[in-house]
Structure formats: C-alpha cells, structure tokens
C-alpha cells in the first residue's frame, strides 16, 4: 500500500527522535500506536428507526464488533509496527463508557453487554466526553488518535456548546473524527459538523447499516475504507454482510 498520512507521521516522528549532533542514526523498527474510540448513538431516534424497536441498535453493535475484529496489528515493510487499542462509549442524553482502552478481545466482550439508552440525543456532550477519555492520562505524542462516531446527525439539545464546538475541540487535541451514518435516515448537516476536515475523507457517505434487497445489511465496505484511511489496509471486496449472516 502507499504510505498513508498516519504511517508517514509515525515515520517522521521516529526519524526526528534519531537525530543527534553527529548526524542521523539508522532508524530501528518504529512503533506506531493507534487509539480508536467508538462513540455510538443509542438514543430513541436510533432505537425506534427500524422494526422491531432496537433492530438498528443491534445492527450497529454488530458493525462495531466487525470493525474491531479487523483492527489487526501489522508490520509495514519491516519498518513500522502498527498496534491498536480500542475504547468506547454510547450515549443519548447521558453517556456511558462501556470500555476503557484495551485489546479488541476485551472491547468486543464489553460491547456485547450494552443496551440502547433511548431518550433524547446530546451529541455535543458525547464528543466532549469522548475527547476527555481519549486524552486523560495519555500524553504520548507518538499516539495517533481516531474516533468513529456512529449516529444519525439528529439532536434534541446542545447543552455542551454544540456539535461543531465540541468537534473542533477534539481536533485541537489531535483527534481525527470519522462520521458514520447509522442508516440512510440522517441529518447530513449534523453528520458533516462531526467529521474532521477534509469532510470528503472523514464523512465520505460512510454508513453502518443499509437496506439491501429488503434486508438490513452491515456495510463492511465502510469499515474497510475507514481502516485504510487510518493507515492499515482492510480486506476489500465484499460490499456488506446481511444481518442474518451473524444469527446462524
């Protein structure tokens, strides 16, 4: 694959650390730690969007599980070792952290225990909370930070200052945000306010669940594209997996 911005950043940071007054030394294998934080809307508009109530939530949870499963450690050309730690919260008017940063196995185990919260949607507060958990106790400048926000873009209030204000603060902390539509029923303006710049990279019509041949389908193509953008190639090819695939 071509050297992505993430890998290039890791390479430049490592090269800079090797510079000494007598000149550069050979660069050893470089660690490229990537932190990914899932911020998942489980409010009433998500819970009631498909029948039976909660069906879309179940699909989003499966989407997140598959996403985490595909975050594999990789060595890039014997030079850069990519490692992942994953955390997450889900939200409505309140936020619940269901996983601190951990391995994908532990993350998936914690993810399986969440239920939708219902009620209204305060996405700005969720972004504020996400930023706090991504930055507290983690000041290593080598760490690359991404958040994957899964929502429909609709809000019922902005008690934390509004989506754009909180998204900008996250970016000021070095967090790049991917904005993923839960389904096709969305407020696109809200989705674009969440996404980092350029929006054609961090929004790019990403969708977690679509209706294909009358059935809800997990859009694995979204997962692959986001992972590729983060810096690791995902398994390309299949456009999606039907929800029924994971029930047998």
mmCIF file of N, CA and C in Angstrom, residues 83-212:
data_model
loop_
_atom_site.group_PDB
_atom_site.id
_atom_site.type_symbol
_atom_site.label_atom_id
_atom_site.label_comp_id
_atom_site.label_asym_id
_atom_site.label_seq_id
_atom_site.Cartn_x
_atom_site.Cartn_y
_atom_site.Cartn_z
ATOM 1 N N UNK A 83 0.083 -0.937 16.089
ATOM 2 C CA UNK A 83 -0.654 -1.577 17.173
ATOM 3 C C UNK A 83 -1.913 -0.766 17.470
ATOM 4 N N UNK A 84 -2.944 -1.448 17.958
ATOM 5 C CA UNK A 84 -4.243 -0.811 18.193
ATOM 6 C C UNK A 84 -4.685 -1.004 19.636
ATOM 7 N N UNK A 85 -5.250 0.041 20.221
ATOM 8 C CA UNK A 85 -6.024 -0.100 21.450
ATOM 9 C C UNK A 85 -7.371 0.567 21.194
ATOM 10 N N UNK A 86 -8.421 -0.007 21.777
ATOM 11 C CA UNK A 86 -9.782 0.387 21.429
ATOM 12 C C UNK A 86 -10.582 0.680 22.695
ATOM 13 N N UNK A 87 -11.403 1.725 22.645
ATOM 14 C CA UNK A 87 -12.314 2.056 23.736
ATOM 15 C C UNK A 87 -13.619 2.565 23.170
ATOM 16 N N UNK A 88 -14.574 2.842 24.049
ATOM 17 C CA UNK A 88 -15.833 3.341 23.516
ATOM 18 C C UNK A 88 -16.850 3.740 24.566
ATOM 19 N N UNK A 89 -17.778 4.581 24.139
ATOM 20 C CA UNK A 89 -18.938 4.946 24.936
ATOM 21 C C UNK A 89 -20.162 4.936 24.039
ATOM 22 N N UNK A 90 -21.344 4.823 24.655
ATOM 23 C CA UNK A 90 -22.579 5.034 23.909
ATOM 24 C C UNK A 90 -23.396 6.088 24.646
ATOM 25 N N UNK A 91 -24.330 6.705 23.926
ATOM 26 C CA UNK A 91 -24.942 7.899 24.503
ATOM 27 C C UNK A 91 -26.353 8.144 23.995
ATOM 28 N N UNK A 92 -27.067 8.944 24.769
ATOM 29 C CA UNK A 92 -28.328 9.575 24.362
ATOM 30 C C UNK A 92 -28.276 10.968 24.986
ATOM 31 N N UNK A 93 -29.078 11.206 26.034
ATOM 32 C CA UNK A 93 -28.913 12.440 26.795
ATOM 33 C C UNK A 93 -27.771 12.311 27.798
ATOM 34 N N UNK A 94 -27.428 11.106 28.130
ATOM 35 C CA UNK A 94 -26.298 10.809 29.002
ATOM 36 C C UNK A 94 -25.290 9.969 28.228
ATOM 37 N N UNK A 95 -24.133 9.748 28.806
ATOM 38 C CA UNK A 95 -23.115 8.922 28.160
ATOM 39 C C UNK A 95 -22.690 7.820 29.123
ATOM 40 N N UNK A 96 -22.474 6.638 28.575
ATOM 41 C CA UNK A 96 -21.979 5.519 29.364
ATOM 42 C C UNK A 96 -20.733 4.955 28.692
ATOM 43 N N UNK A 97 -19.627 5.004 29.387
ATOM 44 C CA UNK A 97 -18.390 4.393 28.886
ATOM 45 C C UNK A 97 -18.499 2.893 29.101
ATOM 46 N N UNK A 98 -18.485 2.137 28.013
ATOM 47 C CA UNK A 98 -18.591 0.690 28.163
ATOM 48 C C UNK A 98 -17.240 -0.007 28.059
ATOM 49 N N UNK A 99 -16.215 0.718 27.600
ATOM 50 C CA UNK A 99 -14.884 0.123 27.524
ATOM 51 C C UNK A 99 -13.814 1.193 27.588
ATOM 52 N N UNK A 100 -12.926 1.074 28.581
ATOM 53 C CA UNK A 100 -11.698 1.867 28.560
ATOM 54 C C UNK A 100 -10.799 1.307 27.466
ATOM 55 N N UNK A 101 -9.687 1.975 27.172
ATOM 56 C CA UNK A 101 -8.797 1.482 26.119
ATOM 57 C C UNK A 101 -8.236 0.110 26.494
ATOM 58 N N UNK A 102 -8.357 -0.814 25.561
ATOM 59 C CA UNK A 102 -7.990 -2.193 25.831
ATOM 60 C C UNK A 102 -7.751 -2.931 24.521
ATOM 61 N N UNK A 103 -7.598 -4.240 24.605
ATOM 62 C CA UNK A 103 -7.448 -5.068 23.414
ATOM 63 C C UNK A 103 -8.790 -5.231 22.720
ATOM 64 N N UNK A 104 -8.754 -5.659 21.465
ATOM 65 C CA UNK A 104 -10.022 -5.824 20.756
ATOM 66 C C UNK A 104 -10.873 -6.935 21.357
ATOM 67 N N UNK A 105 -10.225 -7.965 21.915
ATOM 68 C CA UNK A 105 -10.987 -9.051 22.540
ATOM 69 C C UNK A 105 -11.778 -8.540 23.732
ATOM 70 N N UNK A 106 -11.138 -7.774 24.593
ATOM 71 C CA UNK A 106 -11.826 -7.223 25.754
ATOM 72 C C UNK A 106 -12.876 -6.199 25.345
ATOM 73 N N UNK A 107 -12.554 -5.403 24.325
ATOM 74 C CA UNK A 107 -13.514 -4.403 23.848
ATOM 75 C C UNK A 107 -14.794 -5.075 23.351
ATOM 76 N N UNK A 108 -14.649 -6.102 22.543
ATOM 77 C CA UNK A 108 -15.808 -6.792 21.983
ATOM 78 C C UNK A 108 -16.648 -7.424 23.091
ATOM 79 N N UNK A 109 -15.997 -7.957 24.101
ATOM 80 C CA UNK A 109 -16.720 -8.543 25.230
ATOM 81 C C UNK A 109 -17.568 -7.469 25.929
ATOM 82 N N UNK A 110 -17.002 -6.294 26.137
ATOM 83 C CA UNK A 110 -17.737 -5.209 26.788
ATOM 84 C C UNK A 110 -18.849 -4.673 25.885
ATOM 85 N N UNK A 111 -18.585 -4.582 24.598
ATOM 86 C CA UNK A 111 -19.573 -4.115 23.634
ATOM 87 C C UNK A 111 -20.822 -4.984 23.660
ATOM 88 N N UNK A 112 -20.650 -6.277 23.817
ATOM 89 C CA UNK A 112 -21.774 -7.205 23.766
ATOM 90 C C UNK A 112 -22.763 -6.989 24.902
ATOM 91 N N UNK A 113 -22.352 -6.270 25.942
ATOM 92 C CA UNK A 113 -23.201 -6.095 27.119
ATOM 93 C C UNK A 113 -24.053 -4.827 27.071
ATOM 94 N N UNK A 114 -23.826 -3.951 26.099
ATOM 95 C CA UNK A 114 -24.558 -2.683 26.118
ATOM 96 C C UNK A 114 -25.970 -2.861 25.564
ATOM 97 N N UNK A 115 -26.878 -2.014 26.040
ATOM 98 C CA UNK A 115 -28.241 -1.926 25.525
ATOM 99 C C UNK A 115 -28.516 -0.469 25.175
ATOM 100 N N UNK A 116 -29.484 -0.255 24.300
ATOM 101 C CA UNK A 116 -29.734 1.131 23.904
ATOM 102 C C UNK A 116 -30.338 1.905 25.072
ATOM 103 N N UNK A 117 -29.991 3.210 25.112
ATOM 104 C CA UNK A 117 -30.395 4.071 26.212
ATOM 105 C C UNK A 117 -31.751 4.721 25.988
ATOM 106 N N UNK A 118 -32.119 4.973 24.717
ATOM 107 C CA UNK A 118 -33.361 5.680 24.453
ATOM 108 C C UNK A 118 -33.250 7.155 24.834
ATOM 109 N N UNK A 119 -34.382 7.829 24.881
ATOM 110 C CA UNK A 119 -34.487 9.257 25.232
ATOM 111 C C UNK A 119 -33.852 10.127 24.142
ATOM 112 N N UNK A 120 -33.484 11.373 24.516
ATOM 113 C CA UNK A 120 -33.004 12.346 23.545
ATOM 114 C C UNK A 120 -31.551 12.151 23.162
ATOM 115 N N UNK A 121 -31.039 13.114 22.365
ATOM 116 C CA UNK A 121 -29.703 12.955 21.790
ATOM 117 C C UNK A 121 -28.875 14.212 22.010
ATOM 118 N N UNK A 122 -27.824 14.104 22.835
ATOM 119 C CA UNK A 122 -26.893 15.204 23.067
ATOM 120 C C UNK A 122 -25.527 14.792 22.521
ATOM 121 N N UNK A 123 -25.364 14.941 21.219
ATOM 122 C CA UNK A 123 -24.119 14.515 20.585
ATOM 123 C C UNK A 123 -22.940 15.376 21.010
ATOM 124 N N UNK A 124 -23.189 16.662 21.274
ATOM 125 C CA UNK A 124 -22.080 17.524 21.688
ATOM 126 C C UNK A 124 -21.463 17.053 23.004
ATOM 127 N N UNK A 125 -22.309 16.610 23.935
ATOM 128 C CA UNK A 125 -21.788 16.113 25.218
ATOM 129 C C UNK A 125 -21.042 14.794 25.033
ATOM 130 N N UNK A 126 -21.518 13.980 24.088
ATOM 131 C CA UNK A 126 -20.814 12.722 23.797
ATOM 132 C C UNK A 126 -19.423 13.003 23.243
ATOM 133 N N UNK A 127 -19.306 13.990 22.357
ATOM 134 C CA UNK A 127 -17.997 14.361 21.811
ATOM 135 C C UNK A 127 -17.082 14.915 22.899
ATOM 136 N N UNK A 128 -17.650 15.691 23.804
ATOM 137 C CA UNK A 128 -16.867 16.229 24.918
ATOM 138 C C UNK A 128 -16.327 15.101 25.787
ATOM 139 N N UNK A 129 -17.188 14.134 26.094
ATOM 140 C CA UNK A 129 -16.789 13.003 26.925
ATOM 141 C C UNK A 129 -15.759 12.129 26.213
ATOM 142 N N UNK A 130 -15.971 11.907 24.931
ATOM 143 C CA UNK A 130 -15.012 11.139 24.129
ATOM 144 C C UNK A 130 -13.632 11.793 24.181
ATOM 145 N N UNK A 131 -13.576 13.097 23.988
ATOM 146 C CA UNK A 131 -12.300 13.812 23.994
ATOM 147 C C UNK A 131 -11.600 13.666 25.340
ATOM 148 N N UNK A 132 -12.363 13.754 26.405
ATOM 149 C CA UNK A 132 -11.791 13.601 27.746
ATOM 150 C C UNK A 132 -11.160 12.222 27.910
ATOM 151 N N UNK A 133 -11.872 11.183 27.517
ATOM 152 C CA UNK A 133 -11.365 9.830 27.722
ATOM 153 C C UNK A 133 -10.216 9.493 26.764
ATOM 154 N N UNK A 134 -10.157 10.178 25.628
ATOM 155 C CA UNK A 134 -9.063 9.926 24.698
ATOM 156 C C UNK A 134 -7.780 10.635 25.104
ATOM 157 N N UNK A 135 -7.891 11.645 25.956
ATOM 158 C CA UNK A 135 -6.713 12.451 26.274
ATOM 159 C C UNK A 135 -6.267 12.320 27.727
ATOM 160 N N UNK A 136 -7.153 11.910 28.630
ATOM 161 C CA UNK A 136 -6.733 11.806 30.031
ATOM 162 C C UNK A 136 -5.689 10.703 30.187
ATOM 163 N N UNK A 137 -4.636 11.010 30.883
ATOM 164 C CA UNK A 137 -3.549 10.071 31.178
ATOM 165 C C UNK A 137 -2.802 9.595 29.926
ATOM 166 N N UNK A 138 -3.130 10.160 28.757
ATOM 167 C CA UNK A 138 -2.454 9.714 27.534
ATOM 168 C C UNK A 138 -1.839 10.937 26.852
ATOM 169 N N UNK A 139 -0.588 11.173 27.140
ATOM 170 C CA UNK A 139 0.068 12.365 26.603
ATOM 171 C C UNK A 139 1.224 12.009 25.674
ATOM 172 N N UNK A 140 1.315 10.747 25.274
ATOM 173 C CA UNK A 140 2.369 10.302 24.360
ATOM 174 C C UNK A 140 2.136 10.923 22.990
ATOM 175 N N UNK A 141 3.072 11.749 22.539
ATOM 176 C CA UNK A 141 2.887 12.445 21.266
ATOM 177 C C UNK A 141 2.953 11.500 20.075
ATOM 178 N N UNK A 142 3.468 10.271 20.280
ATOM 179 C CA UNK A 142 3.550 9.326 19.168
ATOM 180 C C UNK A 142 2.220 8.651 18.875
ATOM 181 N N UNK A 143 1.276 8.729 19.812
ATOM 182 C CA UNK A 143 -0.002 8.044 19.639
ATOM 183 C C UNK A 143 -0.861 8.786 18.610
ATOM 184 N N UNK A 144 -1.420 8.026 17.685
ATOM 185 C CA UNK A 144 -2.351 8.574 16.699
ATOM 186 C C UNK A 144 -3.762 8.272 17.186
ATOM 187 N N UNK A 145 -4.640 9.267 17.191
ATOM 188 C CA UNK A 145 -5.969 9.131 17.788
ATOM 189 C C UNK A 145 -7.066 9.317 16.741
ATOM 190 N N UNK A 146 -8.000 8.366 16.739
ATOM 191 C CA UNK A 146 -9.180 8.457 15.882
ATOM 192 C C UNK A 146 -10.425 8.152 16.710
ATOM 193 N N UNK A 147 -11.509 8.821 16.389
ATOM 194 C CA UNK A 147 -12.813 8.442 16.934
ATOM 195 C C UNK A 147 -13.747 8.122 15.777
ATOM 196 N N UNK A 148 -14.517 7.064 15.940
ATOM 197 C CA UNK A 148 -15.549 6.700 14.973
ATOM 198 C C UNK A 148 -16.890 6.986 15.629
ATOM 199 N N UNK A 149 -17.579 8.010 15.139
ATOM 200 C CA UNK A 149 -18.860 8.415 15.702
ATOM 201 C C UNK A 149 -19.975 7.863 14.822
ATOM 202 N N UNK A 150 -20.850 7.058 15.422
ATOM 203 C CA UNK A 150 -21.955 6.440 14.691
ATOM 204 C C UNK A 150 -23.250 7.043 15.202
ATOM 205 N N UNK A 151 -23.950 7.774 14.344
ATOM 206 C CA UNK A 151 -25.152 8.483 14.754
ATOM 207 C C UNK A 151 -26.009 8.758 13.532
ATOM 208 N N UNK A 152 -27.138 9.452 13.741
ATOM 209 C CA UNK A 152 -27.973 9.859 12.602
ATOM 210 C C UNK A 152 -27.917 11.364 12.361
ATOM 211 N N UNK A 153 -27.114 12.063 13.148
ATOM 212 C CA UNK A 153 -26.955 13.502 12.970
ATOM 213 C C UNK A 153 -28.017 14.345 13.635
ATOM 214 N N UNK A 154 -29.101 13.717 14.103
ATOM 215 C CA UNK A 154 -30.185 14.452 14.759
ATOM 216 C C UNK A 154 -29.842 14.674 16.229
ATOM 217 N N UNK A 155 -30.192 15.835 16.752
ATOM 218 C CA UNK A 155 -30.009 16.113 18.177
ATOM 219 C C UNK A 155 -31.298 16.702 18.741
ATOM 220 N N UNK A 156 -31.463 16.554 20.039
ATOM 221 C CA UNK A 156 -32.622 17.150 20.726
ATOM 222 C C UNK A 156 -32.199 18.285 21.642
ATOM 223 N N UNK A 157 -30.903 18.544 21.710
ATOM 224 C CA UNK A 157 -30.392 19.630 22.525
ATOM 225 C C UNK A 157 -28.883 19.733 22.389
ATOM 226 N N UNK A 158 -28.358 20.900 22.817
ATOM 227 C CA UNK A 158 -26.913 21.148 22.748
ATOM 228 C C UNK A 158 -26.410 21.739 24.059
ATOM 229 N N UNK A 159 -26.548 21.003 25.156
ATOM 230 C CA UNK A 159 -26.160 21.557 26.459
ATOM 231 C C UNK A 159 -24.663 21.723 26.660
ATOM 232 N N UNK A 160 -23.856 21.154 25.780
ATOM 233 C CA UNK A 160 -22.399 21.243 25.932
ATOM 234 C C UNK A 160 -21.756 22.186 24.926
ATOM 235 N N UNK A 161 -22.563 23.031 24.281
ATOM 236 C CA UNK A 161 -21.998 24.044 23.393
ATOM 237 C C UNK A 161 -22.201 23.819 21.920
ATOM 238 N N UNK A 162 -22.740 22.668 21.539
ATOM 239 C CA UNK A 162 -22.999 22.386 20.130
ATOM 240 C C UNK A 162 -21.978 21.425 19.528
ATOM 241 N N UNK A 163 -22.412 20.729 18.486
ATOM 242 C CA UNK A 163 -21.567 19.711 17.854
ATOM 243 C C UNK A 163 -20.269 20.313 17.312
ATOM 244 N N UNK A 164 -20.388 21.400 16.573
ATOM 245 C CA UNK A 164 -19.200 21.951 15.908
ATOM 246 C C UNK A 164 -18.149 22.389 16.930
ATOM 247 N N UNK A 165 -18.602 23.024 18.006
ATOM 248 C CA UNK A 165 -17.660 23.485 19.037
ATOM 249 C C UNK A 165 -16.915 22.305 19.649
ATOM 250 N N UNK A 166 -17.648 21.244 19.995
ATOM 251 C CA UNK A 166 -17.014 20.093 20.633
ATOM 252 C C UNK A 166 -16.150 19.297 19.641
ATOM 253 N N UNK A 167 -16.579 19.225 18.384
ATOM 254 C CA UNK A 167 -15.774 18.539 17.367
ATOM 255 C C UNK A 167 -14.470 19.283 17.130
ATOM 256 N N UNK A 168 -14.539 20.605 17.112
ATOM 257 C CA UNK A 168 -13.325 21.405 16.939
ATOM 258 C C UNK A 168 -12.368 21.221 18.112
ATOM 259 N N UNK A 169 -12.906 21.136 19.323
ATOM 260 C CA UNK A 169 -12.052 20.934 20.498
ATOM 261 C C UNK A 169 -11.363 19.573 20.438
ATOM 262 N N UNK A 170 -12.085 18.562 19.953
ATOM 263 C CA UNK A 170 -11.473 17.237 19.797
ATOM 264 C C UNK A 170 -10.314 17.304 18.814
ATOM 265 N N UNK A 171 -10.506 17.999 17.718
ATOM 266 C CA UNK A 171 -9.451 18.114 16.716
ATOM 267 C C UNK A 171 -8.246 18.886 17.271
ATOM 268 N N UNK A 172 -8.509 19.883 18.114
ATOM 269 C CA UNK A 172 -7.418 20.620 18.742
ATOM 270 C C UNK A 172 -6.563 19.718 19.630
ATOM 271 N N UNK A 173 -7.168 18.637 20.116
ATOM 272 C CA UNK A 173 -6.451 17.657 20.934
ATOM 273 C C UNK A 173 -5.807 16.562 20.082
ATOM 274 N N UNK A 174 -5.856 16.729 18.778
ATOM 275 C CA UNK A 174 -5.213 15.768 17.886
ATOM 276 C C UNK A 174 -6.051 14.547 17.569
ATOM 277 N N UNK A 175 -7.367 14.645 17.750
ATOM 278 C CA UNK A 175 -8.270 13.527 17.472
ATOM 279 C C UNK A 175 -8.944 13.751 16.124
ATOM 280 N N UNK A 176 -8.796 12.782 15.226
ATOM 281 C CA UNK A 176 -9.462 12.836 13.930
ATOM 282 C C UNK A 176 -10.765 12.033 14.031
ATOM 283 N N UNK A 177 -11.866 12.616 13.574
ATOM 284 C CA UNK A 177 -13.184 12.020 13.775
ATOM 285 C C UNK A 177 -13.787 11.571 12.449
ATOM 286 N N UNK A 178 -14.112 10.285 12.380
ATOM 287 C CA UNK A 178 -14.888 9.747 11.260
ATOM 288 C C UNK A 178 -16.366 9.803 11.627
ATOM 289 N N UNK A 179 -17.171 10.335 10.725
ATOM 290 C CA UNK A 179 -18.607 10.478 10.953
ATOM 291 C C UNK A 179 -19.345 9.427 10.128
ATOM 292 N N UNK A 180 -19.948 8.456 10.819
ATOM 293 C CA UNK A 180 -20.593 7.313 10.161
ATOM 294 C C UNK A 180 -22.090 7.361 10.404
ATOM 295 N N UNK A 181 -22.869 7.406 9.335
ATOM 296 C CA UNK A 181 -24.322 7.394 9.455
ATOM 297 C C UNK A 181 -24.800 6.028 9.932
ATOM 298 N N UNK A 182 -25.704 6.025 10.900
ATOM 299 C CA UNK A 182 -26.248 4.762 11.388
ATOM 300 C C UNK A 182 -27.039 4.054 10.289
ATOM 301 N N UNK A 183 -27.767 4.849 9.487
ATOM 302 C CA UNK A 183 -28.578 4.324 8.385
ATOM 303 C C UNK A 183 -28.719 5.433 7.355
ATOM 304 N N UNK A 184 -29.680 5.297 6.438
ATOM 305 C CA UNK A 184 -29.906 6.340 5.430
ATOM 306 C C UNK A 184 -30.770 7.482 5.959
ATOM 307 N N UNK A 185 -31.379 7.318 7.121
ATOM 308 C CA UNK A 185 -32.249 8.353 7.691
ATOM 309 C C UNK A 185 -31.400 9.241 8.593
ATOM 310 N N UNK A 186 -30.911 10.340 8.043
ATOM 311 C CA UNK A 186 -29.935 11.161 8.755
ATOM 312 C C UNK A 186 -30.174 12.651 8.541
ATOM 313 N N UNK A 187 -29.523 13.447 9.378
ATOM 314 C CA UNK A 187 -29.378 14.880 9.179
ATOM 315 C C UNK A 187 -27.940 15.091 8.697
ATOM 316 N N UNK A 188 -27.782 15.305 7.403
ATOM 317 C CA UNK A 188 -26.439 15.354 6.828
ATOM 318 C C UNK A 188 -25.627 16.527 7.365
ATOM 319 N N UNK A 189 -26.277 17.650 7.672
ATOM 320 C CA UNK A 189 -25.536 18.785 8.228
ATOM 321 C C UNK A 189 -24.895 18.402 9.556
ATOM 322 N N UNK A 190 -25.652 17.719 10.401
ATOM 323 C CA UNK A 190 -25.099 17.263 11.666
ATOM 324 C C UNK A 190 -23.949 16.291 11.470
ATOM 325 N N UNK A 191 -24.090 15.406 10.489
ATOM 326 C CA UNK A 191 -23.025 14.432 10.216
ATOM 327 C C UNK A 191 -21.747 15.134 9.781
ATOM 328 N N UNK A 192 -21.874 16.160 8.969
ATOM 329 C CA UNK A 192 -20.698 16.856 8.455
ATOM 330 C C UNK A 192 -20.050 17.734 9.527
ATOM 331 N N UNK A 193 -20.849 18.228 10.466
ATOM 332 C CA UNK A 193 -20.277 19.008 11.564
ATOM 333 C C UNK A 193 -19.401 18.141 12.460
ATOM 334 N N UNK A 194 -19.759 16.874 12.581
ATOM 335 C CA UNK A 194 -18.978 15.945 13.404
ATOM 336 C C UNK A 194 -17.628 15.637 12.759
ATOM 337 N N UNK A 195 -17.617 15.473 11.448
ATOM 338 C CA UNK A 195 -16.446 14.959 10.733
ATOM 339 C C UNK A 195 -15.271 15.930 10.748
ATOM 340 N N UNK A 196 -14.077 15.354 10.824
ATOM 341 C CA UNK A 196 -12.863 16.152 10.679
ATOM 342 C C UNK A 196 -12.726 16.634 9.234
ATOM 343 N N UNK A 197 -11.805 17.545 9.015
ATOM 344 C CA UNK A 197 -11.545 18.075 7.682
ATOM 345 C C UNK A 197 -10.353 17.344 7.063
ATOM 346 N N UNK A 198 -10.418 17.029 5.771
ATOM 347 C CA UNK A 198 -11.493 17.309 4.819
ATOM 348 C C UNK A 198 -12.669 16.350 4.982
ATOM 349 N N UNK A 199 -13.873 16.886 4.836
ATOM 350 C CA UNK A 199 -15.064 16.069 5.067
ATOM 351 C C UNK A 199 -15.232 14.966 4.025
ATOM 352 N N UNK A 200 -14.658 15.140 2.839
ATOM 353 C CA UNK A 200 -14.787 14.066 1.852
ATOM 354 C C UNK A 200 -13.947 12.854 2.239
ATOM 355 N N UNK A 201 -13.042 13.014 3.212
ATOM 356 C CA UNK A 201 -12.266 11.888 3.738
ATOM 357 C C UNK A 201 -12.917 11.322 4.998
ATOM 358 N N UNK A 202 -13.348 12.204 5.900
ATOM 359 C CA UNK A 202 -13.828 11.758 7.205
ATOM 360 C C UNK A 202 -15.351 11.606 7.286
ATOM 361 N N UNK A 203 -16.062 12.046 6.272
ATOM 362 C CA UNK A 203 -17.505 11.777 6.172
ATOM 363 C C UNK A 203 -17.771 10.820 5.003
ATOM 364 N N UNK A 204 -17.526 11.251 3.797
ATOM 365 C CA UNK A 204 -17.494 10.392 2.612
ATOM 366 C C UNK A 204 -18.673 9.425 2.514
ATOM 367 N N UNK A 205 -19.860 9.825 2.924
ATOM 368 C CA UNK A 205 -21.064 8.987 2.823
ATOM 369 C C UNK A 205 -20.912 7.660 3.562
ATOM 370 N N UNK A 206 -20.104 7.628 4.611
ATOM 371 C CA UNK A 206 -19.965 6.398 5.405
ATOM 372 C C UNK A 206 -21.311 6.029 6.027
ATOM 373 N N UNK A 207 -21.628 4.744 6.017
ATOM 374 C CA UNK A 207 -22.881 4.258 6.587
ATOM 375 C C UNK A 207 -22.641 2.906 7.235
ATOM 376 N N UNK A 208 -23.251 2.692 8.395
ATOM 377 C CA UNK A 208 -23.071 1.439 9.127
ATOM 378 C C UNK A 208 -24.017 0.351 8.641
ATOM 379 N N UNK A 209 -25.290 0.723 8.424
ATOM 380 C CA UNK A 209 -26.317 -0.259 8.069
ATOM 381 C C UNK A 209 -27.164 0.292 6.930
ATOM 382 N N UNK A 210 -27.313 -0.482 5.875
ATOM 383 C CA UNK A 210 -28.151 -0.081 4.745
ATOM 384 C C UNK A 210 -29.153 -1.197 4.463
ATOM 385 N N UNK A 211 -30.177 -0.858 3.726
ATOM 386 C CA UNK A 211 -31.166 -1.855 3.327
ATOM 387 C C UNK A 211 -30.814 -2.344 1.921
ATOM 388 N N UNK A 212 -30.476 -3.620 1.814
ATOM 389 C CA UNK A 212 -30.106 -4.234 0.536
ATOM 390 C C UNK A 212 -31.037 -5.416 0.300
#
